[in-house]
XYZ file of C-alpha atoms in Angstrom:
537
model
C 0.000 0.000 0.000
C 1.463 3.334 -0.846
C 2.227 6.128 1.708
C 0.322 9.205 2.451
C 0.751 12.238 0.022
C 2.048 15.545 0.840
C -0.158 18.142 2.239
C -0.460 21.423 0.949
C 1.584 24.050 2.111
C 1.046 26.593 5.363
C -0.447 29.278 3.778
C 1.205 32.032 6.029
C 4.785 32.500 6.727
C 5.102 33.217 10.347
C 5.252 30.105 12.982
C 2.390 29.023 14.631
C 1.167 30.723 18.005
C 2.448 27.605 20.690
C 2.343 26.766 24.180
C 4.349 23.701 25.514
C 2.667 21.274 26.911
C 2.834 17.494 27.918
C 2.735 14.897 25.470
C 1.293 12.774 27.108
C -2.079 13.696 28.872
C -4.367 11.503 29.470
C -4.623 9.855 33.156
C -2.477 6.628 33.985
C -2.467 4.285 36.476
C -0.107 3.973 38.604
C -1.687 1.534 41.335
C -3.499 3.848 43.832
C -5.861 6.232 41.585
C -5.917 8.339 38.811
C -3.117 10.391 37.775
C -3.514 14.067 36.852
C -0.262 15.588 35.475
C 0.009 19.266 35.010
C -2.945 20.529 32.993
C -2.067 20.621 29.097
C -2.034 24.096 27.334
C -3.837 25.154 24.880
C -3.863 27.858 22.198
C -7.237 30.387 22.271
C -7.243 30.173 18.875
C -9.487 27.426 16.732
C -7.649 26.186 14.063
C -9.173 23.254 12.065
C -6.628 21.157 11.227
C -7.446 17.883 9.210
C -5.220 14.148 9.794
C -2.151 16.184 8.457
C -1.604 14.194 5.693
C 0.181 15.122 2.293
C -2.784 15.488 0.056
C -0.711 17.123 -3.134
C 3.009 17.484 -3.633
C 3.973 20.565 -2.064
C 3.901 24.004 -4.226
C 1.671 22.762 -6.677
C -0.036 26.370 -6.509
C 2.839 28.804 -7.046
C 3.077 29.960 -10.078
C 6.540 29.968 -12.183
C 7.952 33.663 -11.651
C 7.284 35.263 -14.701
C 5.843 32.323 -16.390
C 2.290 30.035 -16.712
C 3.227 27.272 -14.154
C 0.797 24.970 -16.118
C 3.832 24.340 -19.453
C 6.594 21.591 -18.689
C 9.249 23.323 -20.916
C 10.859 26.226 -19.099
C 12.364 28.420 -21.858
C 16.143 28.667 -22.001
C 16.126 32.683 -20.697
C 14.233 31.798 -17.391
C 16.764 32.175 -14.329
C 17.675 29.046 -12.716
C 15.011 29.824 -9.989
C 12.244 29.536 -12.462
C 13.701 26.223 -14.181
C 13.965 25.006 -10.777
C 10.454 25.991 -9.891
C 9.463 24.607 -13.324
C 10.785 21.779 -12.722
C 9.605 20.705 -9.457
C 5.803 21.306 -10.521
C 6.621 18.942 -13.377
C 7.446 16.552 -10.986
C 4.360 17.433 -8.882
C 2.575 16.438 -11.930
C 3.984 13.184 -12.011
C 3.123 12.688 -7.956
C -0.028 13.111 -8.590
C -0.331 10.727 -11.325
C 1.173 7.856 -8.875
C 4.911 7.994 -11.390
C 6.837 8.239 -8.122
C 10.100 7.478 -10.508
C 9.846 10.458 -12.877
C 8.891 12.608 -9.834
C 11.897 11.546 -7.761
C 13.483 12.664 -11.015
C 12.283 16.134 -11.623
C 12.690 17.025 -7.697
C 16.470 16.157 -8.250
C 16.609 18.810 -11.224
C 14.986 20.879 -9.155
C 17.592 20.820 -6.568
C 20.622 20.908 -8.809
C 19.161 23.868 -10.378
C 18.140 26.003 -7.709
C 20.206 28.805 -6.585
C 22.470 27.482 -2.966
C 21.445 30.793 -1.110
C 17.602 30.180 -2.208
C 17.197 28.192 1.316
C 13.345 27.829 1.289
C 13.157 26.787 -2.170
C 15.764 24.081 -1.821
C 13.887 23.174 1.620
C 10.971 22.583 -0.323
C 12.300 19.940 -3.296
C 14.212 18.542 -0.505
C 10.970 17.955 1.300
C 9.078 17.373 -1.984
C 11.413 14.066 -2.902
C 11.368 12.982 0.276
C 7.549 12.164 -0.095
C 8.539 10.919 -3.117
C 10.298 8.746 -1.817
C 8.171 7.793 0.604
C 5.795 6.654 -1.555
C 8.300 3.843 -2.213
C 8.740 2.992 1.042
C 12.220 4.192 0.952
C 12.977 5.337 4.343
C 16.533 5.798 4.272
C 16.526 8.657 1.507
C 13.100 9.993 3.570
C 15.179 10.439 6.184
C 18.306 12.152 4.250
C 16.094 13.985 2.162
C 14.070 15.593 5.178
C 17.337 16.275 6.914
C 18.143 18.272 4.118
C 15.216 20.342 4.320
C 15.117 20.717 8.204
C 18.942 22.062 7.280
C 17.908 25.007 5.256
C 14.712 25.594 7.488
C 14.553 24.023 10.965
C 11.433 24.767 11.573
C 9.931 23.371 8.538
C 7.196 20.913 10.970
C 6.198 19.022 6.981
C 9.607 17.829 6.806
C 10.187 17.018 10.589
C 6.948 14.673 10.835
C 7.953 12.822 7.362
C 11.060 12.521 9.000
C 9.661 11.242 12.356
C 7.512 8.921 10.510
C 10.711 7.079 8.689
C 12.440 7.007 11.671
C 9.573 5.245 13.221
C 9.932 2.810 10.570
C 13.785 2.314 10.648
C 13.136 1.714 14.098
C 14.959 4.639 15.126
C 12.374 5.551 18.692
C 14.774 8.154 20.081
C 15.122 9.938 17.201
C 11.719 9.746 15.875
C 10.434 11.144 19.340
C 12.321 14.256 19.341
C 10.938 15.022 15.685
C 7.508 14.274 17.093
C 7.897 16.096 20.251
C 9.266 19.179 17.512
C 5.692 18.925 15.412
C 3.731 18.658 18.535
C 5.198 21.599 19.904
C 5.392 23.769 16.896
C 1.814 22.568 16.322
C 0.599 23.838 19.477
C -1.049 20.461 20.134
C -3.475 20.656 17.643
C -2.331 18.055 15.449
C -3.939 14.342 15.997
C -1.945 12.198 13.735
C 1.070 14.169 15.470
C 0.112 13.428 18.836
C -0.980 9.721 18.079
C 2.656 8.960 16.731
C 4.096 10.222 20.155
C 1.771 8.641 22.453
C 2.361 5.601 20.276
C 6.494 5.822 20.508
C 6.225 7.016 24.282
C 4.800 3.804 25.333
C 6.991 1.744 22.850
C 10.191 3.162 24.484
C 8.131 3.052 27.579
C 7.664 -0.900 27.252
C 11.286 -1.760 26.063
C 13.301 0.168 28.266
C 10.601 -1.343 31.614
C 11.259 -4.457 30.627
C 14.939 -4.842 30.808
C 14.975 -3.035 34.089
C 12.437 -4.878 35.597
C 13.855 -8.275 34.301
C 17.151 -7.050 36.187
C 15.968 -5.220 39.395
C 16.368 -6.816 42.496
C 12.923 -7.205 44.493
C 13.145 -4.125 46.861
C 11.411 -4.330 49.939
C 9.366 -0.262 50.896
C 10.441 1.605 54.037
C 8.399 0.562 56.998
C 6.669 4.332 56.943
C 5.339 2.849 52.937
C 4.479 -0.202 54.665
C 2.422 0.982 57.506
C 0.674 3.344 54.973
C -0.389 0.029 52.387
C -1.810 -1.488 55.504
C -3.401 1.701 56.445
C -6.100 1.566 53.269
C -7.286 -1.904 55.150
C -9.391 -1.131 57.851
C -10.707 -5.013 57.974
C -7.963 -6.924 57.834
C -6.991 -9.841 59.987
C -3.511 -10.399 58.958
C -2.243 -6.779 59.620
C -4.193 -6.410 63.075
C -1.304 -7.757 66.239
C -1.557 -10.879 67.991
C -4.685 -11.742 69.358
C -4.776 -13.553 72.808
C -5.623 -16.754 70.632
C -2.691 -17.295 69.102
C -0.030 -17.164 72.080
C 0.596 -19.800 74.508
C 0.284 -19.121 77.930
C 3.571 -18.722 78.284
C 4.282 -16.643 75.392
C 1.713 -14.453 76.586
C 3.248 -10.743 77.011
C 3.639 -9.467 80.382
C 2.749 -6.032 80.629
C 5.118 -3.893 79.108
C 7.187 -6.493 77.483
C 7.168 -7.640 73.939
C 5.194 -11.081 72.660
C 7.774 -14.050 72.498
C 5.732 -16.481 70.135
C 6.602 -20.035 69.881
C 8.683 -21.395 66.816
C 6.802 -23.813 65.720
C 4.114 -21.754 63.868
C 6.114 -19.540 61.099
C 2.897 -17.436 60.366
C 2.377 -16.417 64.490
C 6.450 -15.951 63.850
C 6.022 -13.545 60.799
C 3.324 -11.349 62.727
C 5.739 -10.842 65.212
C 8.400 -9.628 63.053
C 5.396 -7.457 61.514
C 5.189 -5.611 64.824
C 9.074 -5.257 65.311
C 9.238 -4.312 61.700
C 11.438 -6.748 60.422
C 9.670 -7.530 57.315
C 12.632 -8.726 55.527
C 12.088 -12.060 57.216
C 8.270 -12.361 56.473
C 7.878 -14.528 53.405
C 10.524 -17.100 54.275
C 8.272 -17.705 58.122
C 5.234 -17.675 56.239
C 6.582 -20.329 53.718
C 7.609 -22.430 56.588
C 3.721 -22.646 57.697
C 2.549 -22.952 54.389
C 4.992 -26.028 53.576
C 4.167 -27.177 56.844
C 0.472 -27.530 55.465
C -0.062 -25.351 59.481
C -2.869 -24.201 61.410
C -2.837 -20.680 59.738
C -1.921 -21.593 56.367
C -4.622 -19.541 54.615
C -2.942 -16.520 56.726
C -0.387 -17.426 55.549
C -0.788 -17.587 51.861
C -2.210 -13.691 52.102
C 0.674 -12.665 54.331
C 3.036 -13.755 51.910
C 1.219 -12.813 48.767
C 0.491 -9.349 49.950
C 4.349 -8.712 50.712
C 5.055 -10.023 47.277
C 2.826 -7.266 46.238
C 4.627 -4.458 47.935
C 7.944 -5.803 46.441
C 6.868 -5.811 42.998
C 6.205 -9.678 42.427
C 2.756 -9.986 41.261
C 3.325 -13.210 39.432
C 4.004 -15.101 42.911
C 1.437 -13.111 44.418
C -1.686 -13.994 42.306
C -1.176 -17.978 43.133
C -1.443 -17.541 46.773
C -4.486 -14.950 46.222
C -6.244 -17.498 44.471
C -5.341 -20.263 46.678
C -7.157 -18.694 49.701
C -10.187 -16.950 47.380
C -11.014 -20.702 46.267
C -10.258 -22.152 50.288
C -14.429 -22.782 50.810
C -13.722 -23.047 54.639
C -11.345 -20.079 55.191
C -12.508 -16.906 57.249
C -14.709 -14.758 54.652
C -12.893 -11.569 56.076
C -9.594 -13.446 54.566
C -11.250 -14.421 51.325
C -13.061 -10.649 51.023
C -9.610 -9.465 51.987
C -7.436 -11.667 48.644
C -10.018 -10.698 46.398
C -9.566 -6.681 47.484
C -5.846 -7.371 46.511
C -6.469 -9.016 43.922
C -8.864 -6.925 42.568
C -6.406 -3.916 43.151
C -3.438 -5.687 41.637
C -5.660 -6.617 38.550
C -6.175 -2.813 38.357
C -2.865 -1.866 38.153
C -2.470 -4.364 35.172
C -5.478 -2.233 33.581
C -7.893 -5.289 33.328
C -10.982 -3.373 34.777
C -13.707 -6.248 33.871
C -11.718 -8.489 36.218
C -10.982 -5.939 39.079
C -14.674 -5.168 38.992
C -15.684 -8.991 39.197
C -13.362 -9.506 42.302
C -14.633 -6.587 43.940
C -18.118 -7.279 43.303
C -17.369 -10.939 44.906
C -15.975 -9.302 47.900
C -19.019 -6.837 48.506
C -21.414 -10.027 48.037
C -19.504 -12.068 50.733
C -18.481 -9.399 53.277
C -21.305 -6.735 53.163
C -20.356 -5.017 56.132
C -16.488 -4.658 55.026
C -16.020 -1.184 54.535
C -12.387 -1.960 52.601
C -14.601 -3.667 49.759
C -16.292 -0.259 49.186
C -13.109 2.078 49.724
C -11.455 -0.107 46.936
C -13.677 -0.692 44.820
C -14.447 3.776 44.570
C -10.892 4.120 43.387
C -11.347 1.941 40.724
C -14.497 3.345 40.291
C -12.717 6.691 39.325
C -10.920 5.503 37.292
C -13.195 3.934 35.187
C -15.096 7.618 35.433
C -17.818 6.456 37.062
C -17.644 9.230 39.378
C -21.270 8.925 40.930
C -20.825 5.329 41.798
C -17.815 5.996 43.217
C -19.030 8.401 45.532
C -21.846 5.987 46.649
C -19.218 3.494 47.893
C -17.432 5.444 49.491
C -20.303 7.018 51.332
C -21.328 3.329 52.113
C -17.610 2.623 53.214
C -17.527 6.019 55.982
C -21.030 4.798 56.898
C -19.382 1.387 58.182
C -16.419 3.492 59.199
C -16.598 7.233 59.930
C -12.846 8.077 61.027
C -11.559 6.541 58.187
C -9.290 9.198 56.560
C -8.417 7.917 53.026
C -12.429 7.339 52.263
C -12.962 10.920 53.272
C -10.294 12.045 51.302
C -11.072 10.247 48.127
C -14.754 11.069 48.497
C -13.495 14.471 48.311
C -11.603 13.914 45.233
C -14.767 12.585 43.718
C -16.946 15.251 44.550
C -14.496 17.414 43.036
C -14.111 15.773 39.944
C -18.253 15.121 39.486
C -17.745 19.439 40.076
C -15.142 20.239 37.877
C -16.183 17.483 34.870
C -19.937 18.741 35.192
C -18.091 22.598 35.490
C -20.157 23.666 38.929
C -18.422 26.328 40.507
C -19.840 26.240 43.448
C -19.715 22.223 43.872
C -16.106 22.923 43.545
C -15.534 25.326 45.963
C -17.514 23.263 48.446
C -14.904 19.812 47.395
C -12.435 22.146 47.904
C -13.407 22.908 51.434
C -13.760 19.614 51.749
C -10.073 18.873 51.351
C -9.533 21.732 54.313
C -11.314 19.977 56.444
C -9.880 16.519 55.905
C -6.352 17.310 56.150
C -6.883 19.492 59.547
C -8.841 16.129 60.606
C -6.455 14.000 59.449
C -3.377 15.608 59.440
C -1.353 12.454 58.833
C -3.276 10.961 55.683
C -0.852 11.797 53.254
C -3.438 10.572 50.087
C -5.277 13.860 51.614
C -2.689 16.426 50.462
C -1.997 14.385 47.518
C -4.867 14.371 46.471
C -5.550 17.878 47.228
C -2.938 18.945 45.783
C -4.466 17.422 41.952
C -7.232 19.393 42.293
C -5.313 22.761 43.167
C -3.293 22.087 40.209
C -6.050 21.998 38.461
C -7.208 25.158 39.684
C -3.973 26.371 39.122
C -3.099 27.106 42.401
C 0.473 25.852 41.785
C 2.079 27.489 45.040
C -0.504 26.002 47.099
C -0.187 22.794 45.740
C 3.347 22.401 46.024
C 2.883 23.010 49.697
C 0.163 20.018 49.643
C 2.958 17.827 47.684
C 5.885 18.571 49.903
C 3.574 17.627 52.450
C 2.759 14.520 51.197
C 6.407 13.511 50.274
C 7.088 14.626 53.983
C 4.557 11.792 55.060
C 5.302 9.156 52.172
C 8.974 9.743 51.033
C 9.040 6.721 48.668
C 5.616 7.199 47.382
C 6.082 7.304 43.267
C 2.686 8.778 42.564
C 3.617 11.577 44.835
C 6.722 11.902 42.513
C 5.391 12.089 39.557
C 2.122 14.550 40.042
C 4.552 17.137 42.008
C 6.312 18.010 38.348
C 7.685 21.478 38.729
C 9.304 22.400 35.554
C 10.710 19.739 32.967
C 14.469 19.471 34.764
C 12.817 19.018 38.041
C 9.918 16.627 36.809
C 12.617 14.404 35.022
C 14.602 13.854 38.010
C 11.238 13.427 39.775
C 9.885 10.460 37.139
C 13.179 9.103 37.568
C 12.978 8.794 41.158
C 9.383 7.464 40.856
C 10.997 4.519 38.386
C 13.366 3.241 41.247
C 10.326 2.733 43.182
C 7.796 1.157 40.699
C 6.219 -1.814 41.870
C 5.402 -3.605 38.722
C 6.616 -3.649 35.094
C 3.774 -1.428 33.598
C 3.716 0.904 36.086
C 7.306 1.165 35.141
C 6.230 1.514 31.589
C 4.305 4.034 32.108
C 6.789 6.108 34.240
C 9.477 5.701 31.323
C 6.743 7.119 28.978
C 6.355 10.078 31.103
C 10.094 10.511 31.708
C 10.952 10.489 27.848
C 8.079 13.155 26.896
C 9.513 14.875 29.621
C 13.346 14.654 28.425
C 12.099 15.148 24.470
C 10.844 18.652 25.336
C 13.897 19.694 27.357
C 15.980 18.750 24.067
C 13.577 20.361 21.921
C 13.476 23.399 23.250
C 17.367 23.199 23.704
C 17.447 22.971 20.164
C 15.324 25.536 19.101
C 15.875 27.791 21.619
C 12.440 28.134 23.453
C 12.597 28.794 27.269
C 11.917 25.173 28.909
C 8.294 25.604 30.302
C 7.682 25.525 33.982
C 4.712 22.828 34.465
């Protein structure tokens, strides 16, 4: 199949109006909601733009100086700039009639006839051939050819897409994304096809580059303050709550003021203890020891362990022992409702929302009166924009349990997006004096500044909100989302994302933090290159 045509020509002369902006835009997911980067600019100005394909060979319009631009035959007393001119809308003739061969041809005469200091001319044969050649699927000379052009007019955004488009072909990411990032930018945004190709590199170097890190990292177990905050969204969960009476032995019973000493031969009552003297390190080997041991607490067990392969990253070992104690008939349903929650969460960071929604419908059907089922299942709930049901379970999960601060905090954040998507002022205003009040409530719920501080950014109250983020990193120091919504301009942002990386937990959300961190870098270079000031996000 042949290529796309040129398009006509910019009918003005000037650059576009532009604003730089993020290329990508769109919210991710990134395991604990939906993530709102800086808000992407926009120019005031409509301007219809089509796909931004080629339709006709460029030039096709302008006349020959001095001569009808409709004969083949330039006579011998034009200048060279009119045979060249003549020449080139012969060979936009033969474009247009599909002879790729001849047109190639007459582009080349073109070139070798135009004047070296006329710069734009000799951008636009360059430019001209290169579709040409592109046609043939010849994306080698593409790329020379649209070099060439960019050389005598580095702005020229024609030549830098056709050029962006080869590389894409030659396999040449890197290189294709800063042409991209170049049209998208010069474009103002306004471009589709433009912003398609990046999104469509972005997650391509995204993938790759995820991938081999991930394959290579070494499982990395969260500070004890990220630990205690994970077990913090579970209000309703046996396995994080301390040792009950039941499960010491009269003599292992602690005397007041002393610390449990549990007997050895359980290795999930062992693992609970090193949960309280936060020696986690230690917890998946004890809890294998019961499990092996076929013990009294296996099921326990087999969530213990799969829920600290979560916060290292290991989802593949993880999602055995889930479904191990989701399909044990006998277990405690608080256990079950509590593997399907995980679950359920862990199949929403792999973006399979049909199967997080099954698992935490499941869990609402067998544990009613768990309020985690509800607070879970309203984040995902967000982010599948169903703001309205979202706010219902998370009404339903305060109802079961009133001082809980991250379900007063994300009912906030739903209220205010229900305000800002259905654009009620005044709703707003009233979700943002929600987030007041929840953070001088809760002072200590770090997902309350967070997630304050989304909503003042999009208000554009960036001082405010950097307050709410430093906050929040204060709280949650090795918290990636926090990372990666703070921003601050592109330098700062890239070392952010690249902080945010280290502490991924799984290979997309990796992915997805490369993505950001090469739009990020793209636009540094680009406006490097073209000497724009770097914006401040």
């Amino acid at each position: 199949m042949a290529a796309s045509k040129p398009v006509e020509p910019d009918t003005g002369t000037g650059l576009p109006r532009w604003q730089v902006a993020l290329l990508v835009g769109t919210p991710i997911v990134l395991g604990v909601g939906a993530i709102y980067l800086w808000n992407r600019s926009r120019t005031k100005q409509t301007r219809a733009k089509g796909s931004g394909e080629r339709k006709t060979p460029e030039g096709s319009a302008s006349p020959v100086q001095g001569q009808d631009a409709a004969k083949d035959n330039p006579e011998p007393n034009l200048s060279p700039l009119d045979k060249a001119q003549a020449a080139k809308n012969k060979g936009n003739k033969y474009f247009k009639a599909g002879k790729y061969e001849n047109a190639i041809r007459c582009y080349t005469e073109a070139i070798s006839l135009c004047p070296t200091e006329q710069k734009s001319d000799l951008s636009t044969f360059y430019q001209n051939r290169a579709a040409a050649y592109e046609q043939l699927s010849k994306w080698t000379e593409v790329v020379q050819d649209c070099t060439k052009a960019v050389e005598f007019n580095p702005r020229y955004i024609k030549a830098l897409f056709r050029r962006a488009k080869a590389l894409e072909k030659l396999d040449n990411k890197k290189e294709c994304l800063e042409d991209v990032t170049a049209v998208c930018i010069l474009e103002a945004f306004q471009n589709q096809q433009s912003m398609l190709l990046a999104d469509k590199v972005l997650k391509q170097l995204g993938k790759e580059k995820a991938k081999e890190k991930y394959k290579n990292r070494e499982p990395l177990m969260p500070s004890p303050q990220f630990i205690k905050s994970y077990f913090s969204s579970f209000t309703d969960d046996i396995i994080s709550q301390p040792l009950q009476k039941g499960e010491k032995k009269d003599e292992d019973k602690d005397k007041e003021g002393e610390a449990v000493e549990v007997s050895e031969s359980s290795g999930y009552l062992k693992a609970k203890q090193y949960m309280e003297e936060e020696n986690y390190d230690k917890i998946i080997s004890e809890c294998t020891k019961e499990i092996d041991s076929e013990g009294r607490y296996t099921a326990e067990a087999l969530l213990l362990r799969a829920t600290f392969y979560l916060l290292i990253g290991i989802s593949t070992a993880a999602e055995p022992d889930l479904d191990r104690v989701i399909n044990m008939k006998d277990a405690n349903v608080k256990l079950r409702a509590n593997a399907l929650i995980k679950r359920g969460s862990m199949y929403m960071q792999q973006q399979q929302p049909l199967l997080s929604t099954q698992d935490f419908n499941m869990a609402a059907e067998s544990d009613t009166r768990n309020p985690d089922v509800y607070h879970h299942r309203g984040q995902l709930k967000i982010l599948l924009d169903q703001v309205d049901e979202a706010v219902s379970d998370f009404d339903e999960c305060i109802l079961l349990r009133p001082d809980y601060a991250l379900a007063q905090a994300q009912k906030c954040f739903a209220l205010y997006r229900q305000a800002y998507t259905g654009n009620n002022p005044s709703q707003v205003q009233i979700a943002m004096d929600g987030f007041e009040a929840v953070i001088k409530r809760f002072p200590k719920c770090a997902e309350g500044y967070a997630l304050y501080a989304q909503a003042l950014t999009d208000q554009q109250q960036f001082g405010k909100a950097d307050e709410m983020y430093d906050k929040c990193i204060e709280l949650e120091p090795d918290n990636a989302t926090t990372y990666v919504h703070k921003g601050g301009n592109l330098d700062k942002a890239i070392d952010m994302f690249n902080k945010a990386i280290n502490l991924a937990k799984s290979e997309m959300e990796m992915a997805h933090l490369y993505s950001l961190c090469d739009a990020a870098y793209a636009q540094t270079e680009v406006a490097r290159k073209y000497g724009l000031k770097p914006p401040t996000l």
